[in-house]
mmCIF file of N, CA and C in Angstrom:
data_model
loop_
_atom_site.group_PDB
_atom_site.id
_atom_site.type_symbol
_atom_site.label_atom_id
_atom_site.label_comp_id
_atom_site.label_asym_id
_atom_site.label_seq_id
_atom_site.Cartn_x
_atom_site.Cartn_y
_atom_site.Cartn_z
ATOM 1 N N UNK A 18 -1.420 11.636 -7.637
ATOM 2 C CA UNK A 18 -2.584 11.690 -6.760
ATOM 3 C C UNK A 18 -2.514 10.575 -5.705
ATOM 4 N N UNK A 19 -1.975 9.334 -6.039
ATOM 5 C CA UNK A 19 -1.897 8.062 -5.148
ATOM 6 C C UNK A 19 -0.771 8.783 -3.808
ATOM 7 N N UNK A 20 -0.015 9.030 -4.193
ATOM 8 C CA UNK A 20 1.058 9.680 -3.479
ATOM 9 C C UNK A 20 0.807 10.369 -1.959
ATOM 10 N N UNK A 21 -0.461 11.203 -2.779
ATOM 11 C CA UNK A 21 -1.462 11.994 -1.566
ATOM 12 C C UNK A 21 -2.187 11.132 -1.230
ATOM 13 N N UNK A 22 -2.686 10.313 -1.541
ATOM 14 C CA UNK A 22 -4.268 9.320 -1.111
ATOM 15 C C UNK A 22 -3.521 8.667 0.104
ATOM 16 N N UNK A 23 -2.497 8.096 -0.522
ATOM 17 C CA UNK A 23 -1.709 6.846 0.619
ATOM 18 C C UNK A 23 -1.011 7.713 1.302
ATOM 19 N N UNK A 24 -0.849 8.761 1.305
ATOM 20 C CA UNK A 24 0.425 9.686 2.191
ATOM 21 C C UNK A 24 1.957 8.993 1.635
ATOM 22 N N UNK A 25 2.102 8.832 0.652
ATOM 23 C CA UNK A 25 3.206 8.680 0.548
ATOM 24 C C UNK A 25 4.454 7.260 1.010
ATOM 25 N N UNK A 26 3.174 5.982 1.565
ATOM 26 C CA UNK A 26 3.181 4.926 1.539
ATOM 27 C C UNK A 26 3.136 4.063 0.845
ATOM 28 N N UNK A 27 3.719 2.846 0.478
ATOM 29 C CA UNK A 27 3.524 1.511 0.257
ATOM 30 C C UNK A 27 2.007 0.917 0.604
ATOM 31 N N UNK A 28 1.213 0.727 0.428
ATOM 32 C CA UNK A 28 -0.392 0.221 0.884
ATOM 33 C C UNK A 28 -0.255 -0.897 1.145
ATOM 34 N N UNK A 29 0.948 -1.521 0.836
ATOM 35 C CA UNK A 29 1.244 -3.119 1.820
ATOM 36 C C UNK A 29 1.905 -3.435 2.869
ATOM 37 N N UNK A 30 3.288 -2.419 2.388
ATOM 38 C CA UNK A 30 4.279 -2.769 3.369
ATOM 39 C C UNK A 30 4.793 -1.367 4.020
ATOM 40 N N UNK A 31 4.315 -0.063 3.804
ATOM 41 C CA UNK A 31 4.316 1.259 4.657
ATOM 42 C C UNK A 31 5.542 1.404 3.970
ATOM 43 N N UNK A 32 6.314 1.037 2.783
ATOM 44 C CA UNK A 32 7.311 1.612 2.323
ATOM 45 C C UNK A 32 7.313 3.194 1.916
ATOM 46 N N UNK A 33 8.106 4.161 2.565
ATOM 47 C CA UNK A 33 8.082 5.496 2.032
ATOM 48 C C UNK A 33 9.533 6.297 1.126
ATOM 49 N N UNK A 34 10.121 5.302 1.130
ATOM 50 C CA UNK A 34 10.975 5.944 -0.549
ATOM 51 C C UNK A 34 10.134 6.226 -1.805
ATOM 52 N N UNK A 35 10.225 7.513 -1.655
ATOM 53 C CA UNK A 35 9.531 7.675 -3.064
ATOM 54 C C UNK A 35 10.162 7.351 -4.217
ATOM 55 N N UNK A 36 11.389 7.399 -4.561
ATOM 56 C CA UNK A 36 11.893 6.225 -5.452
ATOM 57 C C UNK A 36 11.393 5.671 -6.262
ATOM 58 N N UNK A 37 10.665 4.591 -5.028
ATOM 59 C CA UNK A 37 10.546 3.015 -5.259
ATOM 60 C C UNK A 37 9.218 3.106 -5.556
ATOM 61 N N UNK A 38 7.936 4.039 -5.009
ATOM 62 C CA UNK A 38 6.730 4.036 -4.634
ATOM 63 C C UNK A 38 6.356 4.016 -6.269
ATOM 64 N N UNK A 39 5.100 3.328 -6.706
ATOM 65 C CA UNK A 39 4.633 3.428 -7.754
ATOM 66 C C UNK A 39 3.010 3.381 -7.807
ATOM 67 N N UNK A 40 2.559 3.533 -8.712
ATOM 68 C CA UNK A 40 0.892 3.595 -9.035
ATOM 69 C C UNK A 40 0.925 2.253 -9.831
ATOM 70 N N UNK A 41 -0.004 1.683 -8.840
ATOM 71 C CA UNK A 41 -0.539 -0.295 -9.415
ATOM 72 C C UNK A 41 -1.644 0.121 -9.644
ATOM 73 N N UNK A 42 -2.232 -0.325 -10.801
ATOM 74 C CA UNK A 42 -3.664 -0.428 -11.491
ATOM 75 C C UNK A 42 -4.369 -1.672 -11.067
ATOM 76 N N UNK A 43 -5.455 -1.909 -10.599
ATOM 77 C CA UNK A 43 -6.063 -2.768 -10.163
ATOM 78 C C UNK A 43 -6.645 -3.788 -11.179
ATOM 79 N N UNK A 44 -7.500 -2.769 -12.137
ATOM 80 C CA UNK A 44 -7.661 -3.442 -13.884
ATOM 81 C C UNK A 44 -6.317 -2.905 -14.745
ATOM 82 N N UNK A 45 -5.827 -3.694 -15.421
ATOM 83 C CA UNK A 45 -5.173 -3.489 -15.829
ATOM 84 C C UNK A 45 -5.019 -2.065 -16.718
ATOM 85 N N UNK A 46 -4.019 -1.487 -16.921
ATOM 86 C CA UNK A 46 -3.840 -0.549 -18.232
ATOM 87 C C UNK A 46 -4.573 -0.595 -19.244
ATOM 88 N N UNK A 47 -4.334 -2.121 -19.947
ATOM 89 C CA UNK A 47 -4.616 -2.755 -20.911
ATOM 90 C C UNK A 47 -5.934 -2.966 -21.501
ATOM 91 N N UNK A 48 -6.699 -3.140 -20.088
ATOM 92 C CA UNK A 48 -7.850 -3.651 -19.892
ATOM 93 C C UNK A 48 -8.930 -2.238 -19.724
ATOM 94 N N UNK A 49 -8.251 -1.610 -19.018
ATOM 95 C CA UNK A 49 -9.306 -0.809 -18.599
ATOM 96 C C UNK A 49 -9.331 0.593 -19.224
ATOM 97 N N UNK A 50 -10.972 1.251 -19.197
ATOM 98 C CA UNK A 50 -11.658 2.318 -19.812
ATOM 99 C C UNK A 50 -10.519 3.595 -19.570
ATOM 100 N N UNK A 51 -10.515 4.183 -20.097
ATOM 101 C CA UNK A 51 -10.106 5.721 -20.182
ATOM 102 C C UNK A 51 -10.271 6.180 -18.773
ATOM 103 N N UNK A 52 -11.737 5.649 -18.314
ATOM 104 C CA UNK A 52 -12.207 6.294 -16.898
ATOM 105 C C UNK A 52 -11.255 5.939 -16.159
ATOM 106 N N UNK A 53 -11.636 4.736 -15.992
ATOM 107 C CA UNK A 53 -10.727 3.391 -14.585
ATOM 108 C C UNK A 53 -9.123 3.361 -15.078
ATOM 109 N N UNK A 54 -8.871 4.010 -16.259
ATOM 110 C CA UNK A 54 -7.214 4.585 -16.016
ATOM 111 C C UNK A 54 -7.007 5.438 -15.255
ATOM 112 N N UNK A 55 -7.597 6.309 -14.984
ATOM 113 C CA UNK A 55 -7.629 8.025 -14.452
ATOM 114 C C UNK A 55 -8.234 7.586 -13.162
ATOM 115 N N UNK A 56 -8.925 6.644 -12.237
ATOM 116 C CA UNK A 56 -9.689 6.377 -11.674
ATOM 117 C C UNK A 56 -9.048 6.195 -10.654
ATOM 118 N N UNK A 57 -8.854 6.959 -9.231
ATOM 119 C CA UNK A 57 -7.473 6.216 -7.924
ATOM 120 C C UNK A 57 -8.453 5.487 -7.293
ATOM 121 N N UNK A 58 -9.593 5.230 -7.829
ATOM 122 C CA UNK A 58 -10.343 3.629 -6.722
ATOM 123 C C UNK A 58 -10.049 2.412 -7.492
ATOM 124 N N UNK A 59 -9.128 2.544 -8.780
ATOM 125 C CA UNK A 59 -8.436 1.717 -9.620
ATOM 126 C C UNK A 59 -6.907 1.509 -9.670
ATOM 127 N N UNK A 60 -6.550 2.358 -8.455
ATOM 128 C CA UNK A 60 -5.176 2.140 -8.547
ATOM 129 C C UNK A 60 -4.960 2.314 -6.440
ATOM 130 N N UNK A 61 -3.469 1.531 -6.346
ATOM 131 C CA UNK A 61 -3.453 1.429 -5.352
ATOM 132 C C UNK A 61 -1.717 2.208 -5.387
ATOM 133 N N UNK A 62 -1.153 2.441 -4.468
ATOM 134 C CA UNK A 62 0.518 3.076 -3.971
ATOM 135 C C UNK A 62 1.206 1.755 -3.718
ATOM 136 N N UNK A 63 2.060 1.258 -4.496
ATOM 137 C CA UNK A 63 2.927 0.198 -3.869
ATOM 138 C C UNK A 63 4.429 0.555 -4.185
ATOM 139 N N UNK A 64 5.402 -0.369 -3.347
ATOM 140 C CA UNK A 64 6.253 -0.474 -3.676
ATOM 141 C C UNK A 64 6.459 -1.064 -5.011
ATOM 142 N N UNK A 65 7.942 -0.307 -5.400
ATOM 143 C CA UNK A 65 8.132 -1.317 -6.882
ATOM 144 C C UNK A 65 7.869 -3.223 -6.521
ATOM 145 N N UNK A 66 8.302 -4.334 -5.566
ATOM 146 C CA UNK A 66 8.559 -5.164 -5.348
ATOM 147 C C UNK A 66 7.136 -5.798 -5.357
ATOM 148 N N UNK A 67 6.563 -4.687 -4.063
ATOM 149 C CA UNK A 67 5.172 -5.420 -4.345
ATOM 150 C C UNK A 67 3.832 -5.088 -5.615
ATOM 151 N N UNK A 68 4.585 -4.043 -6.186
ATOM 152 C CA UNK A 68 3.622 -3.636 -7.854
ATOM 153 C C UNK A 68 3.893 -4.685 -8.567
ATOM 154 N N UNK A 69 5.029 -5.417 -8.823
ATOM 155 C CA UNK A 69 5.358 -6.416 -9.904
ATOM 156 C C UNK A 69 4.719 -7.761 -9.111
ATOM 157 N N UNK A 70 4.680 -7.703 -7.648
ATOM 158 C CA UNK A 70 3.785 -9.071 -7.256
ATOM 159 C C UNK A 70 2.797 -8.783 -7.768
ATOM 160 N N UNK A 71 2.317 -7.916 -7.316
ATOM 161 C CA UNK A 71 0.643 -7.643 -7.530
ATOM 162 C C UNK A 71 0.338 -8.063 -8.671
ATOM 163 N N UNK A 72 0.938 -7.405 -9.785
ATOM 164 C CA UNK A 72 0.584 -7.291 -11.303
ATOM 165 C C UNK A 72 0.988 -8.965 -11.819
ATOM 166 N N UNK A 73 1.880 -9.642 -11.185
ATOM 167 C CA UNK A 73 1.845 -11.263 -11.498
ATOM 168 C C UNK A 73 1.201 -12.068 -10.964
ATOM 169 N N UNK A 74 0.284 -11.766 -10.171
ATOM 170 C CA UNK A 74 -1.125 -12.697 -9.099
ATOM 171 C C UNK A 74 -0.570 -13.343 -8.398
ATOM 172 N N UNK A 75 1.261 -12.691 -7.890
ATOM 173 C CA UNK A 75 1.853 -13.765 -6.360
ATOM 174 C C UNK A 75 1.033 -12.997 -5.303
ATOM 175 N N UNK A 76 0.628 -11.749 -5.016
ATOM 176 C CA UNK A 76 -0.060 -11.596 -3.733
ATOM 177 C C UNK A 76 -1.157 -10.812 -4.456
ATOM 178 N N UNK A 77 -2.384 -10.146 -3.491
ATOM 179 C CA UNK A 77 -3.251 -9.260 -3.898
ATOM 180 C C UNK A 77 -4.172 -8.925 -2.780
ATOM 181 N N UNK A 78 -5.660 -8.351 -2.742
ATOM 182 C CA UNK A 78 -6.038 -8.085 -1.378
ATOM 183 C C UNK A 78 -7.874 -8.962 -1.614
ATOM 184 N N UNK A 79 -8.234 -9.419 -0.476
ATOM 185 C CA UNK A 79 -9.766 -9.919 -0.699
ATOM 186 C C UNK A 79 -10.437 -8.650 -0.524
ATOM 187 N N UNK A 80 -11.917 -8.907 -0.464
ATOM 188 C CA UNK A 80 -12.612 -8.098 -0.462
ATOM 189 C C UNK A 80 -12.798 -7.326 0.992
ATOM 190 N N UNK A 81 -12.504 -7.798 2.405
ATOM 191 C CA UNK A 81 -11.922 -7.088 3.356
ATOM 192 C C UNK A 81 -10.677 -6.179 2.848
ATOM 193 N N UNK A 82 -10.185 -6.042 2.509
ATOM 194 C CA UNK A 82 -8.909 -5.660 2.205
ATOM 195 C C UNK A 82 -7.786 -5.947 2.758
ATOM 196 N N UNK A 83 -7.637 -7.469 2.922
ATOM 197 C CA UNK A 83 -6.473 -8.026 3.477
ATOM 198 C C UNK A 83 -5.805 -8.607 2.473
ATOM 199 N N UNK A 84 -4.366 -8.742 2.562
ATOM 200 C CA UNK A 84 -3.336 -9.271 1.680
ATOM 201 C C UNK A 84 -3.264 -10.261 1.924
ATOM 202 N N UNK A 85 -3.680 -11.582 0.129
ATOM 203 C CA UNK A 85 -3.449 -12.879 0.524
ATOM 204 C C UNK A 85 -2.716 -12.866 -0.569
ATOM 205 N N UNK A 86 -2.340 -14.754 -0.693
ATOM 206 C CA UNK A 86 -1.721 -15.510 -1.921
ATOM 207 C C UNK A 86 -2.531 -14.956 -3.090
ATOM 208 N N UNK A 87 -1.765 -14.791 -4.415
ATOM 209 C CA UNK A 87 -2.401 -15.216 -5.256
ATOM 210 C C UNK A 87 -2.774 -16.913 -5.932
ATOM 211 N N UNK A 88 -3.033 -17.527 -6.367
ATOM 212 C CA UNK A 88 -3.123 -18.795 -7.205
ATOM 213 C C UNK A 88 -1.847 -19.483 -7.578
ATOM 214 N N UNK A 89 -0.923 -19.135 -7.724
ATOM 215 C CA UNK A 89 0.155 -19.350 -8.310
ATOM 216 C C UNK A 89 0.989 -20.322 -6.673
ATOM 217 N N UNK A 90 1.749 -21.364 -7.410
ATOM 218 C CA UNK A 90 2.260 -22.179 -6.453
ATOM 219 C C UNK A 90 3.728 -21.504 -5.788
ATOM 220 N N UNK A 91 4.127 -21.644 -5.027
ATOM 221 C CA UNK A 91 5.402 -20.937 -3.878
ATOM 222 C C UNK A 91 6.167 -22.066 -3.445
ATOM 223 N N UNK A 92 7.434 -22.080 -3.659
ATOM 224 C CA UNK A 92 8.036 -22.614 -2.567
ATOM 225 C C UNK A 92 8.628 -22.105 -1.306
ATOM 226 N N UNK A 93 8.951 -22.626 -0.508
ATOM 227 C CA UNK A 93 8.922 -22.182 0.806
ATOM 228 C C UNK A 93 9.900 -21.195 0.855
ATOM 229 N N UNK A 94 10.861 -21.034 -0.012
ATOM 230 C CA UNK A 94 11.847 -20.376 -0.399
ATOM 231 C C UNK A 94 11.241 -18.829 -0.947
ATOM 232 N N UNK A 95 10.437 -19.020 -1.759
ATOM 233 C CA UNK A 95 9.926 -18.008 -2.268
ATOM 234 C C UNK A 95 8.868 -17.055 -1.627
ATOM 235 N N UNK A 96 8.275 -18.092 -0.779
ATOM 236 C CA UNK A 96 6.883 -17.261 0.153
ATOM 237 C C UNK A 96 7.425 -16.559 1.425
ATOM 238 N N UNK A 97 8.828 -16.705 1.542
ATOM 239 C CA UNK A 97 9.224 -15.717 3.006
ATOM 240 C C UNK A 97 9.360 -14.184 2.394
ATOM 241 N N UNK A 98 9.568 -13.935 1.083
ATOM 242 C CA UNK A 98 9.420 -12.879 0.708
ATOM 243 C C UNK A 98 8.063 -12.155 0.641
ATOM 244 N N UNK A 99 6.741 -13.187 0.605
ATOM 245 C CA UNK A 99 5.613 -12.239 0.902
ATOM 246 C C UNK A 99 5.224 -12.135 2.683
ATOM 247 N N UNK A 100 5.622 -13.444 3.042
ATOM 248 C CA UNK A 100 5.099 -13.830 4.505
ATOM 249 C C UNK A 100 4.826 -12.363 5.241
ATOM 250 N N UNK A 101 5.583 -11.578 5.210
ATOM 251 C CA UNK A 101 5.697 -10.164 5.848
ATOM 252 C C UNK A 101 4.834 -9.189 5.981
ATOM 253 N N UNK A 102 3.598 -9.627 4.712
ATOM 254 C CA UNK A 102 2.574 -8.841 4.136
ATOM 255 C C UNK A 102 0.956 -9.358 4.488
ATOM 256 N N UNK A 103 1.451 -10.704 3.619
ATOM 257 C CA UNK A 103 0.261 -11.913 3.708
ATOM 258 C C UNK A 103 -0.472 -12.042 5.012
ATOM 259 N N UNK A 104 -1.828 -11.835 5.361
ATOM 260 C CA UNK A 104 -2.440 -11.995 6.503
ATOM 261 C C UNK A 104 -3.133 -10.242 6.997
ATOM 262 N N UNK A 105 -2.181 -9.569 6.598
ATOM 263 C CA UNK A 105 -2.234 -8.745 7.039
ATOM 264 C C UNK A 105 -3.164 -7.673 6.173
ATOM 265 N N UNK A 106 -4.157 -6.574 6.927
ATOM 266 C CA UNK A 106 -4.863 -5.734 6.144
ATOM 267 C C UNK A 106 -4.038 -4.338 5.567
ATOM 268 N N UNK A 107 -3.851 -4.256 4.060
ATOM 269 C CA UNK A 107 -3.654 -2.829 3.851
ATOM 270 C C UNK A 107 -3.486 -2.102 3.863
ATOM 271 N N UNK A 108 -3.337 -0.578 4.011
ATOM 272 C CA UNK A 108 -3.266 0.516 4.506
ATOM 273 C C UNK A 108 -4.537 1.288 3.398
ATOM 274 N N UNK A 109 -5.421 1.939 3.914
ATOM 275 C CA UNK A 109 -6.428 2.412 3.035
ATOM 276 C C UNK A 109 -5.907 3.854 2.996
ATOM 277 N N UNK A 110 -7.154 4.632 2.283
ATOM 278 C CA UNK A 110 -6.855 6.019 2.712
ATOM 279 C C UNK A 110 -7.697 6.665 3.702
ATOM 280 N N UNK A 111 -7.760 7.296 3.924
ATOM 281 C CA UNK A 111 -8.539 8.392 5.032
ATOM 282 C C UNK A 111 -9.923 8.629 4.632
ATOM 283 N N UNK A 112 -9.837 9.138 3.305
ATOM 284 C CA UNK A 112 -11.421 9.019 3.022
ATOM 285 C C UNK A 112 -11.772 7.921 2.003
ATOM 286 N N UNK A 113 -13.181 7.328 2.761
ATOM 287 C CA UNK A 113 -13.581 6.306 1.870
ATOM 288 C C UNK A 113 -13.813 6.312 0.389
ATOM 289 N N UNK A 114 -14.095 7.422 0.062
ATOM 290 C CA UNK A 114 -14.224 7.895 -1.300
ATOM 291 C C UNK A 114 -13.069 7.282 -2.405
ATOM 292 N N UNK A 115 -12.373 7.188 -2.040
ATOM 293 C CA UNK A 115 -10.633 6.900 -2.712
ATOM 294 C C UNK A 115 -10.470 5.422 -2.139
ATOM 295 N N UNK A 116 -11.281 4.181 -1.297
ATOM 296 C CA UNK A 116 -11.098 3.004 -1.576
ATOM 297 C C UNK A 116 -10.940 2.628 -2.370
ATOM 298 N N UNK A 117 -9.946 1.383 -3.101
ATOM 299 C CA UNK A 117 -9.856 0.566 -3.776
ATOM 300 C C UNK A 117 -11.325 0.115 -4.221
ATOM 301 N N UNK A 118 -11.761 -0.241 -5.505
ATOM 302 C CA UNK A 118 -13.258 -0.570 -5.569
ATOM 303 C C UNK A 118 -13.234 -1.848 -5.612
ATOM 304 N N UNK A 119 -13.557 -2.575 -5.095
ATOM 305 C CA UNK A 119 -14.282 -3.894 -4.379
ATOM 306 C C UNK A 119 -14.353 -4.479 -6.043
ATOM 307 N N UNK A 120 -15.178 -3.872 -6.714
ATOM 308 C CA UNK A 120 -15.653 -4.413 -7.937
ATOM 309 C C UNK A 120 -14.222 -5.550 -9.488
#
């Protein structure tokens, strides 16, 4: 379903190998209800690269939906790999209905 929501994009970086493209859970698997598993305002389209950031709190999005740091410290070495993303807003979907939930 993410596949269709995002068109077949990356929601960070417009990556379109489907390949690579994966379904990121916003609450975790682990964490979350039966519902908010099944839920695509609980899941976002990323690349594999940026699903495993996401899911380790090196990047993520504020409540605008722009891509920042997560908490976790970087060296300068390490942050040119997000720099590309960081600053920058998202890619949503078309209908608001299928936003990421804020919550």
């Amino acid at each position: 379903m993410l596949l269709e929501i995002y068109k077949g994009k990356c929601a960070f970086c417009g990556m379109s190998i489907k390949s690579v493209l994966e379904a990121a859970h916003i609450i975790p698997w682990s964490k979350a209800t039966y519902e908010q598993k099944t839920d695509p305002q609980n899941g976002i389209l990323l690349c594999a690269n940026h699903h495993k950031m996401f899911d380790d709190g090196i990047i993520s999005f504020d409540k605008d939906y722009n891509i920042v740091t997560g908490e976790m410290f970087m060296s300068d070495e390490q942050k040119k790999w997000v720099d590309d993303v960081v600053g920058k807003k998202m890619a949503l979907p078309d209908d608001k209905k299928y936003y990421p939930n804020k919550r």
